[in-house]
Amino acid sequence: MIVERLLEINDLHFSFLTYGGEVKAVRGISFQVKQGEKVALVGESGSGKSVTAQCILKLNPEPPGFLKKGSILFDGQNITEMNEKGMRKIRGHDIGMIFQDPLTSLNPTMKVGEQITEGLLSHHGFSRKNARKRAYEMLKMVGIADYEKRFKQYPYQFSGGMKQRVMIAIALIHSPRLLIADEPTTSLDVTIEAQILDLMDNLQQNLKTAIILITHDLGVVARLCERVLVIYGGKIVEAGDIDNIYYQAKHPYTWGLLKSIPRLDHQKSKKLGSIEGTPPDLFEPPAGCPFAARCQYAMRVCYQEEPAFFPITAGHQVACWLLHPDAPESAKSTNLGVF
Amino acid sequence: MSNSSALVRVENIKKYFKIRKNETLKAVDGLNFNIDQGETFGIVGESGCGKSTLGNCLVRLYRPTAGNIFFADREITVLNKRDAFAFTGQVQMIFQNPYSSLNPRMTIGDLIGEGLDLHQDYSRAERVERIDYLLHLVGLDREHSNRFPHEFSGGQRQRIGIARALSVEPDFIVCDEPVSALDVSIQSQVLNLIKKLQAEMGLTYLFISHNLSVVKYIADRIGVMYLGNIVEEAEAEKLYQQPLHPYSRALLSSIPLPDPRKERQRKRLVLEGDVPSPINYPACCKFLARCSKAEKVCGEKFPELKEVTAGHYVACHLI
């Protein structure tokens, strides 16, 4: 059965109980991912992007973490109500994950080949021989030369880029329908990053896997994704197609982000834009818009009430009071002079 | 490149690490460059290309295996104790990781005051005043001086690291990846601060980074490093408009641009493979294994850095 909406997250709230109190990491995130779609979750550290992704696989440690509210539907099944046994069927099989740090997410005491075939042997009743054959195919696909020799080696014998390829091979060996990539290239050099991004792009086209890419690098997003969700303080502040976000952004935080990246065509004399201040405290998140304290256009209502989503076009939504019909025109007409 | 007005002059420095009996890692393998007073010289390269080793040599954390470094016309690789101490008052470093480069058991005031205590003879009131001034300079508050590093965010800690470097009024600062551990919105704050301080205090920087867009924003001249050598050196603008070395070209075309329309049209030169190991590398062009244009001569001898147009140096046999 092919469902158009592969993943549907509704009003997700996730918190962690710590000695300091309750950290409200995710505060009402809703979005959908279609079959074969490439979606980016963009935000700074602590914005809740990784927690959201890990909720999909129930990888957040519980306790201290706990789901306060919300549902996650994958292929029509509610993941939030699923037990650990059910989750183990989904993890790796239907949803694959690539972690940020390839250097520490492989087991250093196991041969790479064993780590790749582990899932096949334990879940799918593959014989050793068939599993090895399948692993060779995967290693070849992710561009590892000499795969028969590599299969028998340990992770320390691989470079960073190679380890990340192995991680991708592990994530894709069951041909999952959704691949979650949590900062897959952050710890890699640019030339290796380009190789990995090309690889992910090709794989997506061949296998029609949907990808959720979590990153703070807007360059990587522009390179790979079709739709972007901008997350700030545990909430989505702007969602839209890639062109909406890069050329018709409406949220002041998105403006700030776009202005603060040094660009290759940046004029030297011009000062780099920046967002003053720091992200909100998630122990006591602000009542209104999470960005209000750093926003130069903030109005009184921004501090008091949470902004609703204002639709701009189909698929482009912005949570900002500036888009309310009663907002002052002067602030509304402000756009990105730089672009 | 024999410019005697330069503040920093690096002449053929090498730093080798002996690993085993017959294995030598050539981290820095013969670098030459000058940095003028008030200039920012950027070094870009991938991990393992020797850029941090170079930075550590310049602040005397490492002693080069061979070659000379002149600071204000004075050779600094060999100094006696007294001169070495005076040197620390002129050259400082901003470190990459703001989480591990501040002593967690010292207050911010003491962290910043440490250099003052060594180099200046301030009274108590003067010391406090000076620390307040430095905190203000980097955009922090005077109340912060009694707090400890764990109370600060990454961006604030990096500001503390900067204040610490500035405390002794240095002429030259080596910035080793100062913003790579920070989020974009914070990164731009710190970059702007580094730039502002240079304009106000006439500082000279060596700015090391793997992020080409960051280096382009901050540096006047850039050296591209690959496996211990500078393969191309040029004015920042020129390097980005007209990169000549095949490695620089590949590096520039690998950066994902934050512009989807350009990204879709772009033709990318993706390099195959990884950076080879710098241990016992043969004496030929080091980029050979990944170069698409390589010819016979590239495998036979090592390409020297030569001037192609005024101020634009390239180390490639084919240019």
mmCIF file of C-alpha atoms in Angstrom, chain A residues 36-39 96-99 141-143 164-165 167-169 171-172 178-186 188 192-215 220 223-225:
data_model
loop_
_atom_site.group_PDB
_atom_site.id
_atom_site.type_symbol
_atom_site.label_atom_id
_atom_site.label_comp_id
_atom_site.label_asym_id
_atom_site.label_seq_id
_atom_site.Cartn_x
_atom_site.Cartn_y
_atom_site.Cartn_z
ATOM 1 C CA GLY A 36 10.228 10.344 -1.933
ATOM 2 C CA GLU A 37 10.395 13.936 -0.704
ATOM 3 C CA LYS A 38 13.570 15.649 0.497
ATOM 4 C CA VAL A 39 12.824 17.803 3.515
ATOM 5 C CA GLY A 96 17.019 4.392 8.309
ATOM 6 C CA MET A 97 19.135 6.879 10.150
ATOM 7 C CA ILE A 98 22.522 8.415 9.534
ATOM 8 C CA PHE A 99 24.056 9.990 12.596
ATOM 9 C CA MET A 141 26.793 1.483 -4.383
ATOM 10 C CA VAL A 142 28.161 3.942 -1.833
ATOM 11 C CA GLY A 143 31.431 4.037 -3.722
ATOM 12 C CA GLN A 164 30.164 8.018 6.684
ATOM 13 C CA ARG A 165 29.726 5.937 3.504
ATOM 14 C CA MET A 167 26.932 4.504 7.820
ATOM 15 C CA ILE A 168 24.924 5.277 4.703
ATOM 16 C CA ALA A 169 25.309 1.680 3.532
ATOM 17 C CA ALA A 171 21.109 2.840 6.803
ATOM 18 C CA LEU A 172 20.116 1.896 3.265
ATOM 19 C CA LEU A 178 12.483 7.170 4.921
ATOM 20 C CA LEU A 179 16.053 8.160 5.641
ATOM 21 C CA ILE A 180 16.781 10.522 8.503
ATOM 22 C CA ALA A 181 20.169 12.175 8.121
ATOM 23 C CA ASP A 182 21.237 14.098 11.202
ATOM 24 C CA GLU A 183 23.988 16.505 10.117
ATOM 25 C CA PRO A 184 25.520 13.852 7.848
ATOM 26 C CA THR A 185 28.344 16.041 6.577
ATOM 27 C CA THR A 186 29.082 18.406 9.447
ATOM 28 C CA LEU A 188 33.570 16.153 7.039
ATOM 29 C CA ILE A 192 34.264 14.813 1.006
ATOM 30 C CA GLU A 193 31.022 16.583 1.830
ATOM 31 C CA ALA A 194 30.432 17.147 -1.886
ATOM 32 C CA GLN A 195 30.956 13.436 -2.536
ATOM 33 C CA ILE A 196 28.535 12.394 0.216
ATOM 34 C CA LEU A 197 25.861 14.861 -0.892
ATOM 35 C CA ASP A 198 26.123 13.638 -4.480
ATOM 36 C CA LEU A 199 25.841 10.095 -3.207
ATOM 37 C CA MET A 200 22.715 10.846 -1.163
ATOM 38 C CA ASP A 201 21.173 12.620 -4.118
ATOM 39 C CA ASN A 202 21.820 9.688 -6.455
ATOM 40 C CA LEU A 203 20.545 7.148 -3.973
ATOM 41 C CA GLN A 204 17.403 9.139 -3.419
ATOM 42 C CA GLN A 205 16.754 9.230 -7.156
ATOM 43 C CA ASN A 206 17.392 5.521 -7.603
ATOM 44 C CA LEU A 207 15.637 4.178 -4.536
ATOM 45 C CA LYS A 208 12.938 6.851 -4.161
ATOM 46 C CA THR A 209 13.652 7.120 -0.470
ATOM 47 C CA ALA A 210 12.250 10.131 1.336
ATOM 48 C CA ILE A 211 14.959 12.070 3.165
ATOM 49 C CA ILE A 212 14.737 14.224 6.266
ATOM 50 C CA LEU A 213 17.953 16.205 6.436
ATOM 51 C CA ILE A 214 18.790 17.886 9.696
ATOM 52 C CA THR A 215 21.358 20.616 9.438
ATOM 53 C CA VAL A 220 23.834 21.912 2.127
ATOM 54 C CA ARG A 223 22.150 21.633 -2.626
ATOM 55 C CA LEU A 224 19.952 18.703 -1.640
ATOM 56 C CA CYS A 225 16.443 19.575 -0.498
#
